[in-house]
XYZ file of C-alpha atoms in Angstrom:
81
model
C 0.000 0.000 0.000
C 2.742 2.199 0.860
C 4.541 2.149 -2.932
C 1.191 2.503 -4.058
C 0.372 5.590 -2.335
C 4.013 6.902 -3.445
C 3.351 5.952 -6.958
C 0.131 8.105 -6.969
C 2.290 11.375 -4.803
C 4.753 10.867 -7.746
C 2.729 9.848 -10.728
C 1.293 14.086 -11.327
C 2.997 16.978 -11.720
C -0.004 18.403 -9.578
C -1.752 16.312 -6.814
C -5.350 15.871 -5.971
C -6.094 14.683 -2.665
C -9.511 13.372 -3.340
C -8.496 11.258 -6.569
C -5.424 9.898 -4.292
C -8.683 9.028 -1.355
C -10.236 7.280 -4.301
C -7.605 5.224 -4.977
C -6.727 4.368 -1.515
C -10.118 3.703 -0.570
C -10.074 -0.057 -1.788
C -7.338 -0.790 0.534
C -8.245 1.546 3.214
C -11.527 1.889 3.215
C -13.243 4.180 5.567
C -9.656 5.144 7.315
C -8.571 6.455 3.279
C -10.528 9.783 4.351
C -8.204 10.183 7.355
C -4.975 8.893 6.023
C -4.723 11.307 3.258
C -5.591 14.752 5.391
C -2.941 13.765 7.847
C -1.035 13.159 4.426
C -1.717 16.284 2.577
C -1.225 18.359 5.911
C 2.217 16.775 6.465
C 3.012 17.522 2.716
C 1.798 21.073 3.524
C 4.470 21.637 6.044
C 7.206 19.962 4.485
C 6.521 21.887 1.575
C 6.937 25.453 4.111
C 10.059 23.716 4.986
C 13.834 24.282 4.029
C 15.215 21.088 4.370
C 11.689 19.502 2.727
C 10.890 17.628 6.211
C 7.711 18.467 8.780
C 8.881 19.801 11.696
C 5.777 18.032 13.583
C 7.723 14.453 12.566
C 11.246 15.929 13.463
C 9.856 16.887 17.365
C 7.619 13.746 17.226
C 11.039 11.716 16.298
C 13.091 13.609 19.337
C 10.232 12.879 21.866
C 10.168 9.007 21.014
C 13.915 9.426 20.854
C 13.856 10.857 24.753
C 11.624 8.551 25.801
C 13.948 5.614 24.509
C 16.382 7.061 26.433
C 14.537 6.783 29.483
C 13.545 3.709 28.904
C 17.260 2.737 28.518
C 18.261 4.332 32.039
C 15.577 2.741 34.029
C 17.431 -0.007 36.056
C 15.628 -3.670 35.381
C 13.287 -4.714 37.583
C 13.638 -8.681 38.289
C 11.706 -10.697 39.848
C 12.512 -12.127 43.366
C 12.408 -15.790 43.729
């Protein structure tokens, strides 16, 4: 599904978000709707961006990247026997 939805970003010189929900909608059915308006707003920031990436994945990708390291410093708990 993924290098489908790529193919269909790639295939245009101009996109359409409701032909790429059409597409998508046989493989994502009611969730096609969803998938491409958090995809379209994602392409609208990368777009504003210089380096061509959303900032909201960049700080989403530091947070889960803090909370591995916590995860990492927590001692492990085991189990008395």
């Amino acid at each position: 599904v993924s290098e489908y939805a790529m193919s269909l970003l790639e295939a245009e010189d101009t996109l359409d978000a409701r032909n790429i929900q059409i597409n998508l909608q046989g493989f994502l059915y009611q969730q096609a709707s969803v998938f491409v308006s958090e995809l379209w707003d994602l392409l609208m920031e990368a777009q504003g961006s210089a380096d061509g990436v959303p900032p909201s994945l960049r700080v989403k990708r530091e947070e889960e990247q803090r909370k591995a390291a916590k995860e990492e410093e927590r001692p492990a708990r085991t189990i008395p026997m």
